[in-house]
Structures are given as structure tokens and as C-alpha cells.
XYZ file of C-alpha atoms in Angstrom:
608
model
C -20.279 -19.940 -18.979
C -17.989 -18.010 -21.166
C -15.631 -19.733 -24.308
C -11.942 -18.625 -23.587
C -10.830 -20.352 -26.638
C -12.770 -18.197 -28.947
C -11.829 -14.442 -29.032
C -14.907 -12.074 -28.875
C -15.351 -9.699 -31.639
C -13.418 -6.282 -31.036
C -15.448 -4.511 -33.563
C -16.586 -1.097 -32.834
C -20.019 -1.911 -33.412
C -19.840 -5.519 -31.625
C -18.157 -3.466 -28.576
C -20.810 -0.842 -28.313
C -23.342 -3.064 -28.101
C -22.106 -5.574 -25.479
C -21.348 -2.043 -23.711
C -24.748 -0.872 -23.770
C -25.703 -4.608 -22.856
C -23.672 -3.831 -19.586
C -24.944 -0.386 -19.010
C -28.210 -1.010 -18.742
C -27.611 -3.105 -15.204
C -24.209 -0.967 -14.456
C -23.912 1.938 -16.185
C -20.953 3.539 -14.404
C -18.603 0.342 -15.174
C -19.715 0.363 -18.533
C -18.632 4.320 -18.711
C -15.570 3.682 -17.519
C -14.638 0.798 -19.856
C -15.823 2.968 -22.711
C -13.355 5.373 -22.037
C -10.386 3.058 -21.159
C -11.329 0.929 -24.531
C -8.443 2.528 -26.245
C -5.893 3.421 -22.993
C -3.192 1.019 -22.222
C -1.722 -0.968 -19.013
C 1.988 -2.635 -18.734
C 1.753 -5.755 -19.465
C 0.430 -7.578 -16.393
C 2.298 -10.036 -13.937
C 0.417 -13.059 -12.289
C -0.432 -13.219 -8.874
C 2.865 -14.210 -6.052
C 0.094 -17.192 -5.884
C -1.489 -18.797 -8.439
C -5.050 -18.345 -8.873
C -6.174 -22.330 -8.582
C -3.694 -22.488 -5.666
C -5.644 -19.601 -3.921
C -8.784 -21.067 -5.085
C -7.995 -24.520 -3.390
C -7.350 -23.119 0.274
C -10.549 -20.421 -0.452
C -13.030 -23.580 -0.141
C -16.122 -24.541 -0.744
C -18.232 -21.048 0.144
C -22.162 -21.291 1.994
C -24.844 -19.691 1.357
C -24.534 -16.896 0.886
C -21.051 -16.379 0.016
C -19.263 -13.689 -1.455
C -15.750 -13.601 -3.669
C -14.091 -10.823 -4.040
C -11.409 -10.498 -7.298
C -8.290 -8.284 -6.502
C -7.614 -7.131 -10.027
C -8.467 -8.045 -13.959
C -6.363 -10.815 -14.791
C -6.521 -13.266 -17.903
C -10.072 -14.593 -18.865
C -8.686 -17.791 -18.225
C -8.609 -17.087 -14.307
C -11.795 -15.082 -14.157
C -13.583 -18.514 -16.036
C -11.910 -20.953 -13.745
C -12.906 -18.361 -10.798
C -16.553 -19.183 -12.314
C -16.433 -22.467 -12.817
C -15.509 -23.154 -9.552
C -17.456 -21.374 -7.270
C -21.051 -22.726 -7.169
C -24.147 -20.408 -8.309
C -24.896 -19.256 -5.129
C -21.070 -17.441 -4.634
C -21.640 -13.329 -5.740
C -17.812 -12.325 -7.425
C -17.289 -9.017 -6.588
C -14.238 -7.851 -8.918
C -12.065 -4.800 -7.854
C -10.179 -3.087 -10.663
C -7.961 0.024 -9.693
C -6.877 0.144 -13.685
C -9.767 0.773 -15.694
C -7.429 -0.080 -18.886
C -7.057 -3.354 -17.156
C -10.624 -3.704 -17.138
C -11.292 -3.315 -20.374
C -9.025 -5.226 -21.867
C -10.601 -8.245 -19.928
C -13.906 -6.898 -21.002
C -13.047 -7.341 -25.089
C -11.726 -10.650 -23.728
C -14.877 -12.471 -22.106
C -18.864 -11.144 -21.760
C -18.602 -8.917 -18.644
C -22.141 -8.151 -19.343
C -23.833 -11.859 -19.498
C -22.249 -12.162 -15.926
C -23.252 -8.754 -14.411
C -26.321 -9.554 -16.671
C -27.063 -12.792 -14.402
C -26.135 -11.722 -11.266
C -22.953 -13.307 -10.445
C -20.576 -10.429 -11.335
C -20.610 -7.291 -9.259
C -17.468 -4.145 -10.923
C -15.861 -1.458 -9.063
C -13.421 -0.116 -11.207
C -11.332 2.851 -10.653
C -9.656 4.155 -7.734
C -13.424 4.570 -5.386
C -13.644 3.383 -1.784
C -17.211 4.605 -1.926
C -17.768 2.100 -5.252
C -16.541 -0.402 -3.447
C -18.055 -0.264 -0.826
C -21.736 0.524 -2.178
C -21.099 -2.560 -4.749
C -20.045 -4.536 -1.662
C -22.847 -3.643 0.732
C -25.318 -4.742 -2.637
C -24.130 -8.405 -2.464
C -24.376 -8.370 1.119
C -27.774 -9.441 3.008
C -27.238 -8.263 6.150
C -29.480 -10.803 7.740
C -27.441 -14.024 7.308
C -23.536 -12.658 7.527
C -22.018 -14.384 4.551
C -18.904 -16.025 3.765
C -16.077 -13.802 2.009
C -13.282 -14.731 0.553
C -10.199 -12.196 -1.339
C -8.348 -13.386 -4.489
C -5.148 -11.417 -5.707
C -5.710 -12.271 -9.458
C -2.826 -10.407 -10.237
C 0.557 -8.638 -8.944
C -0.304 -5.503 -7.597
C 1.578 -2.423 -7.505
C 1.898 -0.985 -3.486
C -1.033 1.786 -4.283
C -2.604 -0.635 -5.587
C -2.375 -2.984 -2.745
C -3.129 0.048 -0.635
C -6.187 0.692 -2.209
C -7.747 -2.721 -2.064
C -6.754 -2.825 1.360
C -8.067 0.016 2.770
C -11.398 -0.154 0.722
C -12.009 -3.788 2.097
C -11.637 -2.266 5.432
C -13.907 0.674 4.953
C -16.767 -1.715 3.725
C -15.823 -4.565 6.331
C -16.635 -1.924 8.786
C -19.437 -1.177 7.835
C -20.584 -4.492 7.667
C -19.402 -5.890 10.757
C -18.013 -8.899 9.362
C -15.105 -11.364 9.169
C -13.643 -11.071 5.644
C -10.927 -13.972 6.386
C -8.394 -15.042 3.556
C -7.205 -11.701 2.724
C -3.865 -14.027 3.486
C -3.414 -12.857 -0.570
C -3.089 -9.245 -0.169
C -1.641 -8.929 3.421
C 1.220 -11.062 2.707
C 3.450 -7.556 2.527
C 3.087 -7.539 6.250
C 5.864 -9.841 6.869
C 7.952 -7.598 4.619
C 6.777 -4.438 6.497
C 7.620 -5.735 9.824
C 11.232 -6.880 9.124
C 11.845 -3.236 7.088
C 10.506 -1.415 10.205
C 12.680 -3.078 12.328
C 15.698 -3.071 10.442
C 14.989 0.698 9.822
C 14.709 0.986 13.856
C 18.218 2.444 14.581
C 17.208 5.235 11.937
C 14.029 6.081 13.196
C 14.878 6.832 17.273
C 17.678 8.342 16.427
C 15.888 10.944 13.848
C 12.582 12.875 14.678
C 9.333 12.325 13.049
C 7.064 14.794 10.630
C 5.788 15.869 13.467
C 8.584 18.299 14.610
C 8.009 19.920 10.836
C 4.097 21.089 11.709
C 3.747 24.774 11.706
C 7.134 25.566 10.676
C 6.488 27.452 7.475
C 3.197 29.190 8.504
C 2.123 31.529 5.769
C 5.341 30.869 3.251
C 5.299 29.523 0.044
C 6.154 25.894 -1.249
C 7.195 24.672 -4.342
C 6.140 20.798 -4.905
C 8.744 19.233 -7.682
C 6.841 16.287 -9.218
C 8.646 14.652 -12.162
C 6.595 15.145 -15.459
C 7.869 16.035 -18.986
C 7.598 19.810 -17.931
C 9.701 19.723 -15.526
C 12.303 19.832 -17.875
C 11.310 23.844 -18.564
C 10.509 24.266 -15.341
C 13.776 23.629 -13.862
C 15.284 26.411 -15.532
C 13.393 28.747 -13.007
C 13.383 26.747 -9.819
C 16.500 28.698 -8.921
C 14.528 31.948 -8.360
C 12.439 30.153 -5.959
C 15.558 29.352 -3.143
C 15.158 31.904 -0.338
C 11.701 32.378 -1.435
C 9.803 28.928 -0.654
C 10.535 25.735 0.933
C 11.096 23.191 -1.779
C 9.812 20.052 -1.251
C 10.751 17.277 -3.863
C 9.223 13.902 -4.796
C 11.690 11.071 -4.913
C 11.125 10.268 -8.821
C 12.278 14.177 -9.502
C 15.372 14.395 -6.948
C 17.995 12.794 -9.754
C 16.973 15.513 -12.136
C 17.508 17.973 -9.666
C 20.750 17.082 -8.673
C 21.897 16.442 -12.269
C 20.852 20.746 -12.683
C 23.038 21.379 -8.948
C 19.900 21.872 -7.444
C 19.541 21.242 -3.335
C 15.888 21.008 -2.524
C 14.833 21.876 1.048
C 12.780 18.308 1.727
C 12.598 15.270 -0.393
C 9.188 12.839 0.038
C 9.146 9.298 -0.209
C 6.232 7.012 1.141
C 7.070 3.850 -0.864
C 7.956 0.278 0.934
C 9.313 -1.169 -2.192
C 13.057 -2.029 -3.451
C 11.893 -0.401 -6.749
C 12.689 3.211 -4.903
C 16.045 2.565 -5.435
C 16.912 3.867 -8.235
C 15.229 7.275 -7.761
C 17.842 7.857 -5.266
C 21.443 7.063 -6.800
C 22.256 10.678 -6.453
C 23.928 12.302 -3.827
C 22.015 13.079 -0.647
C 23.982 13.278 1.768
C 23.148 16.507 2.046
C 19.762 15.920 2.091
C 17.150 15.516 4.219
C 13.908 12.757 3.654
C 10.583 12.136 4.560
C 9.691 9.100 4.762
C 7.594 6.218 6.058
C 8.608 3.798 8.764
C 8.757 0.905 6.761
C 10.924 2.447 3.976
C 13.194 0.209 1.905
C 16.212 0.268 4.666
C 19.241 1.489 2.806
C 17.887 4.295 1.748
C 18.019 6.087 4.897
C 21.450 5.897 5.965
C 21.166 7.839 2.086
C 20.427 11.316 3.357
C 21.917 13.592 6.429
C 18.618 13.675 8.274
C 15.388 12.262 8.288
C 12.025 12.879 9.363
C 9.565 9.457 9.931
C 6.232 8.748 9.469
C 4.137 6.577 11.023
C 1.576 4.761 9.342
C -2.005 3.089 10.519
C -1.406 0.085 9.592
C 2.261 -0.725 11.208
C 1.848 -1.277 14.915
C 5.334 -0.966 15.491
C 4.170 2.811 14.894
C 2.860 2.735 18.028
C 5.635 1.987 19.882
C 7.999 4.172 18.283
C 5.727 6.674 19.521
C 6.300 6.263 23.088
C 9.771 6.865 22.085
C 10.802 10.912 22.472
C 8.471 12.738 20.429
C 5.361 11.341 18.365
C 6.066 10.690 14.802
C 2.985 12.143 13.183
C 2.386 10.432 9.689
C 2.141 11.032 5.915
C -1.030 10.915 3.475
C -0.834 8.021 1.059
C -3.087 9.495 -1.955
C -1.662 7.615 -5.280
C 0.762 9.891 -6.388
C 3.515 10.971 -3.892
C 3.047 14.168 -5.542
C 0.097 14.892 -2.890
C 2.196 13.293 -0.120
C 4.629 16.279 -0.258
C 2.087 18.649 -0.704
C -0.262 17.077 2.468
C 3.243 17.802 4.082
C 3.917 21.390 2.968
C 0.151 22.209 3.866
C 1.062 20.563 7.848
C 4.482 22.699 7.818
C 2.203 25.743 7.245
C 3.089 26.817 4.012
C 0.603 28.442 1.671
C 0.078 28.817 -1.351
C 1.220 25.064 -2.874
C 2.523 25.931 -6.390
C 3.466 22.680 -8.279
C 5.837 22.154 -11.030
C 6.253 18.970 -13.069
C 2.674 17.455 -12.004
C 1.471 16.404 -15.393
C 0.035 13.507 -14.424
C 0.418 13.507 -18.254
C 2.472 12.931 -20.980
C 4.437 14.966 -23.968
C 3.217 13.954 -27.155
C 5.215 11.449 -28.071
C 4.748 9.072 -25.469
C 7.694 10.934 -23.244
C 6.160 9.272 -19.295
C 9.125 11.693 -16.868
C 11.478 14.107 -17.036
C 15.003 13.333 -18.438
C 17.676 12.502 -15.758
C 15.065 10.379 -13.706
C 14.789 6.715 -13.204
C 12.389 6.553 -16.638
C 14.795 8.951 -18.455
C 13.518 7.915 -22.050
C 11.166 5.632 -20.982
C 8.040 6.016 -24.088
C 4.371 4.744 -23.878
C 2.720 4.070 -27.645
C 0.762 7.777 -28.309
C -1.923 4.959 -30.021
C -2.720 3.263 -27.140
C -3.084 6.138 -24.565
C -6.676 7.874 -23.654
C -6.657 11.289 -23.633
C -7.707 13.532 -20.679
C -8.597 17.779 -20.286
C -4.959 19.646 -20.461
C -3.658 23.193 -19.743
C -2.470 24.524 -22.527
C -4.479 21.935 -25.118
C -7.482 20.666 -25.403
C -6.750 17.420 -24.083
C -3.256 15.282 -23.596
C -2.306 11.906 -23.531
C -2.047 10.057 -20.224
C -3.083 6.531 -18.566
C -6.519 5.622 -16.637
C -4.285 5.476 -13.438
C -3.051 8.817 -13.378
C -6.886 9.772 -14.577
C -7.096 8.417 -11.318
C -4.929 9.987 -9.590
C -6.204 13.505 -10.612
C -9.174 12.451 -9.396
C -7.571 11.492 -6.197
C -5.808 14.829 -6.077
C -8.814 17.081 -6.875
C -10.560 15.318 -4.321
C -7.479 16.592 -1.308
C -7.612 19.923 -3.079
C -11.884 20.622 -2.077
C -11.203 19.293 0.848
C -8.424 22.522 1.558
C -10.569 25.361 0.167
C -8.441 27.668 2.858
C -5.347 26.586 0.948
C -3.997 28.594 -2.180
C -2.868 26.015 -4.951
C -0.792 27.083 -8.164
C 0.044 24.405 -11.072
C 3.538 26.164 -12.482
C 3.494 24.329 -16.111
C 3.846 24.831 -19.163
C 2.154 21.172 -19.859
C 0.643 18.795 -18.366
C -3.293 17.967 -17.289
C -5.952 19.777 -16.429
C -6.159 19.836 -12.173
C -9.084 21.483 -11.215
C -8.880 23.363 -7.990
C -5.082 25.053 -9.048
C -4.944 28.273 -10.844
C -2.689 27.660 -13.672
C 0.607 29.872 -14.400
C 4.012 29.581 -15.938
C 7.000 28.851 -14.179
C 8.426 32.463 -14.388
C 5.898 32.757 -11.742
C 8.566 31.567 -9.075
C 10.762 34.568 -9.873
C 8.028 36.643 -8.351
C 6.803 35.434 -5.567
C 8.637 38.166 -2.956
C 8.209 38.073 0.720
C 10.972 38.287 2.960
C 13.720 35.498 2.044
C 14.052 32.748 4.769
C 16.436 29.869 4.502
C 14.125 26.405 4.366
C 16.702 24.690 4.581
C 18.800 25.809 7.341
C 15.216 25.905 9.417
C 14.634 22.088 8.771
C 18.155 21.385 9.941
C 17.727 23.929 12.804
C 14.462 21.386 13.978
C 16.147 18.121 12.702
C 19.255 18.969 14.608
C 17.321 20.182 17.801
C 15.784 16.729 18.123
C 16.404 14.934 21.433
C 15.844 11.283 21.872
C 15.317 9.590 24.888
C 18.093 7.923 27.096
C 19.768 5.379 25.268
C 19.824 2.812 27.809
C 16.464 2.988 28.995
C 15.125 2.523 25.282
C 17.167 -0.325 24.851
C 16.422 -1.664 27.832
C 13.103 -1.766 26.533
C 13.834 -3.413 23.519
C 16.317 -6.394 25.216
C 12.818 -7.035 27.409
C 10.493 -6.730 24.381
C 13.245 -9.579 22.880
C 13.280 -11.279 26.348
C 9.233 -11.460 25.826
C 10.092 -12.816 22.054
C 11.762 -15.581 23.538
C 9.287 -16.791 25.961
C 6.461 -16.232 23.183
C 8.509 -18.244 20.712
C 8.690 -21.145 23.752
C 5.025 -20.837 24.834
C 3.678 -20.925 20.968
C 6.322 -24.090 20.305
C 5.165 -25.625 23.557
C 1.350 -25.064 22.724
C 2.071 -26.588 19.322
C 3.251 -29.526 21.062
C 0.236 -29.506 22.907
C -2.057 -29.500 20.096
C -0.327 -32.115 18.306
C -1.156 -34.433 21.485
C -4.704 -33.635 20.859
C -4.473 -34.211 17.412
C -3.147 -38.012 18.534
C -5.807 -37.867 20.581
C -8.282 -37.539 17.940
C -6.845 -39.755 15.235
C -6.644 -43.040 17.966
C -8.984 -42.243 21.010
C -8.541 -44.027 24.069
C -11.041 -43.910 27.519
C -8.388 -42.277 29.808
C -7.447 -39.648 26.882
C -10.715 -37.124 28.297
C -8.515 -35.838 31.157
C -5.428 -35.604 29.394
C -7.431 -33.442 26.955
C -9.384 -31.245 29.454
C -5.718 -31.104 31.412
C -4.020 -29.915 27.502
C -6.871 -27.641 26.986
C -6.476 -25.848 30.303
C -2.858 -25.524 29.632
C -3.213 -23.942 26.012
C -5.861 -21.269 27.537
C -3.275 -20.441 29.601
C -0.733 -19.541 27.139
C -2.872 -17.727 24.813
C -3.551 -15.116 28.073
C -0.061 -15.527 28.272
C -0.026 -14.703 24.451
C -2.222 -11.868 24.535
C -1.338 -10.079 27.750
C 2.575 -9.537 26.459
C 1.612 -6.125 24.774
C 4.535 -5.137 23.232
C 5.712 -7.842 22.021
C 2.571 -8.612 20.178
C 2.878 -4.836 18.705
C 6.132 -6.395 17.161
C 4.596 -9.952 15.789
C 1.447 -8.564 14.634
C 2.104 -7.508 10.616
C 4.137 -11.062 10.298
C 1.322 -12.756 11.616
C -1.324 -11.042 9.540
C -1.381 -14.075 7.000
C -1.191 -16.786 8.969
C -3.746 -14.892 11.112
C -6.436 -15.243 8.293
C -5.739 -18.468 7.063
C -6.782 -19.678 10.338
C -10.260 -18.506 10.050
C -10.466 -19.521 6.373
C -12.830 -22.349 5.086
C -11.920 -26.258 4.731
C -9.232 -26.690 1.890
C -10.135 -29.616 0.334
C -8.108 -31.814 1.253
C -9.360 -30.717 4.895
C -13.103 -32.155 3.971
C -11.974 -34.728 5.789
C -11.280 -34.023 9.220
C -13.890 -33.356 11.869
C -14.363 -30.159 13.657
C -11.918 -30.609 16.595
C -9.381 -32.416 14.685
C -9.463 -29.776 12.207
C -9.536 -26.700 14.936
C -6.446 -28.021 16.043
C -4.682 -28.387 13.271
C -5.164 -24.738 12.840
C -4.139 -24.236 15.948
C -0.889 -26.127 15.687
C -0.036 -24.258 12.611
C -0.456 -21.054 14.031
C 1.475 -21.690 17.074
C 4.450 -23.125 14.932
C 3.912 -19.493 12.802
C 4.069 -17.760 16.172
C 7.275 -19.559 16.982
C 8.641 -18.764 14.014
C 7.875 -14.983 13.546
C 9.126 -14.753 17.048
C 12.171 -16.332 15.859
C 13.347 -14.179 13.394
C 11.465 -10.990 14.539
C 14.121 -11.976 17.757
C 17.242 -11.820 15.508
C 16.104 -8.980 13.678
C 15.582 -6.960 17.130
C 19.127 -7.908 18.520
C 20.743 -7.170 15.398
C 19.030 -3.249 15.305
C 20.018 -2.981 19.271
C 23.917 -3.715 18.557
C 23.709 -1.196 16.411
C 22.368 1.446 18.395
C 24.587 0.612 21.653
C 27.471 0.785 18.798
C 26.551 4.115 17.790
C 25.585 3.033 14.354
C 21.774 3.908 12.452
C 22.455 1.274 9.892
C 21.236 -2.035 10.302
C 22.957 -4.021 7.840
C 22.087 -8.019 8.055
C 24.429 -10.246 9.075
C 25.694 -13.170 6.150
C 23.349 -16.125 7.039
C 20.277 -13.562 8.673
C 16.523 -15.101 9.020
C 14.033 -13.223 7.390
C 10.786 -13.800 6.755
C 9.928 -15.458 3.417
């Protein structure tokens, strides 16, 4: 075990020797850490649930056992994990930001843990690498017990990457990866946002309505890199010659310059995105996910929503009028905007402000954006090949985004990609051009904004009475679900009391209770629409129900533990049905009143 009270030697020679040791066992991890040693990361925030609490919930793992750590936190937390876990448990550390992994490498001897075979590393945003490292730990002849611990607060991008990677690995070997509650705690929040957004989502079309709308027409994708300061002067000349698609972060600079994009794209569900839209939006069209931050949607003239595979309410939404379609999320929203433009039939795709790097003085974004004036210390940034310089300053996270974008470009060989910029990082697969190219697009003029408006205004939602009737039926189903779940929880409580103080006559009574529970379970499963609206809020408790015993549960018999967890599950179902029903009623009232923005009422129930 390592001693976190002593700082490891940090000289170049010592680090080189340690990296050589790591490289003998994991050359890929050593290479990524070596490249990131001089990079920088934002200050790491602790996990929403303390690591020691997560460890208590994880309980004791059998043999074989695997613990997956999401994110590199402090050496003390890592040491705690290794001290708590038996030696037969193998630990896989996933870190999407190589610079954060490098910081941890400086603080503790990862190379020794890898050499001992107790630790495996998957560094960077590479799903194939995560799958490979996970499979290397799995003995397919013996189903392992798996736990997932969130070591620090995760960004939306990191959380989506980890969830996607783990799902891919799990599906590969058909394992039941328990205890993903540390990752899927976002489910209740996503469900809350989606139901709050229902009046907007029902009243407006999806991005599928835009497919093929601009076949063969150019698109200009506007990112928010520092080079946009120069490119903005040329953008008005592309009006009428191309479809102008702005990312959310670039919107404020565009509006400050007096420019109106044809379409704006945002894929993040976080409330932090609100600052991107602190500008006039009432003449704009937004393409966004169905779980977007609710106060944003009514700011726009029109909306094109998109479903997500992880959002089961999307399945219901696709039965209301036309199918909504999907938005791709791949690190940077620029990739999402590019993908939408390609779905609209655009070719070529011209990017401005897609720097994925910083100015030499560390300036991170274009002026007048939500990051106006933000700078990073150039001495703590890494370097990546540039467009007009041998290399430019960036972060490991942006390097991951470059890789993802380059992979996306390679998957579309029939599309011409152009990077019209005066700076920025080299993005392979993109032709390089000066932003003045925007004045020389040529072709027949067209009005993209008007075409998008006509597609939006031509949308006909299904009969609102029928939609509200279907939603009210779901409300009644939720009430029934709440009642049945309460009944089931009470039956489980009765069984628990019997198990604690059994009597001879209890056996027949218990059989009756168990049969009633089986009937309730069948009824809950058969209530399909209700399940769609509840599913995300139950992700955490579903994984909790399959977790290994916590220390305080060691004293329970299998029957007692099973009934206690069943009672907890039914209680959570009842609670989720209650607040979901309340939100759904609020959305129905908004729809019936002809309004498309649901504002929570005072004292409204919200998921915790």
C-alpha cells in the first residue's frame, strides 16, 4: 500500500523512471500520462456521495470481484478503496481527462499497483479501451460481482461517456453491473426536466422534420473558440448562401454582433447552460434534447426537440404526432451541430470558431460569450498540432474532443469538411481555409431561416384532447401504481415482522402475502405507459436493490434482507409515482390552458 502522507518524488528523472515502469505493463496508459504531465485540469470537486459512504454501500465483494472507479480523485480516496477491498478484488480506474490521471500519478504509485495486478487504467475518452480493459479483468467462466464508485463530481460529458462505455462493456459479456446508482442518479433529474418540458415538446416538432431540408446546400457551424472574434466579420456574407447553425456558447457573441443564426443547437441538460442564452432568443429556433433545462425552451420562437436512447419518455413522445428524431452527443456540441447539418442534407460543412484550443495568452473562448475574459495559465496547458502554428495550447479534454471529431469525420467520407479559421487546433479530415471563404460560397441564394420557419409552422400536433386524455390516463395509472406500491411495502413490512418473530400459524399467512405481491408485480409490469414515465427516477433504487450487503445488513438472513430491500423498492416506486403524477398534472394543466411553459408551483414536489 502507498503512503499518501508523503509526496512522491516529482523530478523529471523520477517521473521518467516511474513512467517506464508503468509502460512495461501498460504502455498506453504510460503514454497518455506522459503527454499530460504538463497539462492542467479545473479544480476537482468531490463526488456527490462521499467515497467512504459508497464503499459502505458496496459491501464485501466475493471472488471474483471488480470495482470500477469513475474519475481520478485524491490519493487518499484511492488508498481508502484499496484498503477496504480484499486483495482478490481487481480495480479499474476510468478517467476521461488524462491531465487528472497525471495529477493522481504524481501523488501515488499507480505503476506499482498496476505491476501488482490490482489496478487497471483506461485513460481518455475511448470506449473501445474501456471495454478492452474491463474484459481483461473478467473471467467469463465465473460471473464477477461488480461495483461502480464515483470518485469525484462528473461533468455531463464525462457521465455520458462512462455510462455509454460501461453499458457497452456490460452488454458484451451480459453481466449485471450492480450499483450504478452513483452514475444514474441523474435519472430522476432527467425525468423531471422531460415532464416539465412536455407542453413544449408536444406543441413543437422534432429534428426529424428538418431531415433532407437543405440537400446539397452549405452549412456554417459556429463554435465559440477565440478565432471567432476574427471570423465574425465574414459571417454576414454567408447569409443567403448557407445554413447558419450556432452552438449555444456562440449565440451571445453572434447576437452582440447583430447576427441571427438560422438554427441554434444545445444538447446539455444542466442549468449551467442558461448563461449561454442570456440574450434575445424570441426570433430564434432551437434544436435541443427533450431533457433540456426547462426555462430555456420558452425563450425561443420555435423548437425542434430530439429524443435520447436513454430517455424512455421519448418512446411515448414519438407516438404523439411525428417521430422526434435524435441529436448526436459526442463531446463537443460542435459535433452535434455538424451531425444535425448533415442530417439536413448539407454539404459542405464549414466550421468557424471550432478551435478546440486556446489563444497563446490562455484565452479560452470568443469575446462576449459566457466565458468572456476567461483565461488559463499557458504554462499549465499542453500542446497539440495547430492550423497555422506548429502547435497550439489546449487541454487533454479538448484533445479528446479533437479525436472524437476526427473519428466522426472519417465516418462520413462523402461529406466535405472545411475549417475556415485563422487559428485553432489541427482537425484531420478538414480542409483549411481563411474565413473570407464565407464571401465566396456562390450558388443560388436561399432563405434557410424561412425554410426552417415553414417546417416548424407546418407541424400539426395530434388532437390535444386525445393527448391530454392519454396523459390523464397515465396520471390515473400513476395513482394506482402509488396505491399498489404502498400496499406492497406494507405487505413486505408484515413479512419482515414475521421473520423477526416467527409463529407456526404465520406460514399460511405469508404464502397469501407472497401471492398478493406476485399479483402486484404483474400489474406494475403490465402498466407499460406508466413505466415509461417512471423509469428514469427508479434507476438508482433499481441498482441499489441488486447491490451486495452493506455492513449493517450482514446480520440479516437472506429472506429478511430480500424483504427489506423489496420494501425499500416499493416505497421508492410509490414516492416516484407521487411526484411524477404531480408534475404530469401540472403539464396537463399547461397544455389545456394553451400555454407551453410549465412553471413549478410553490411547494411543488421535486425529485431528490
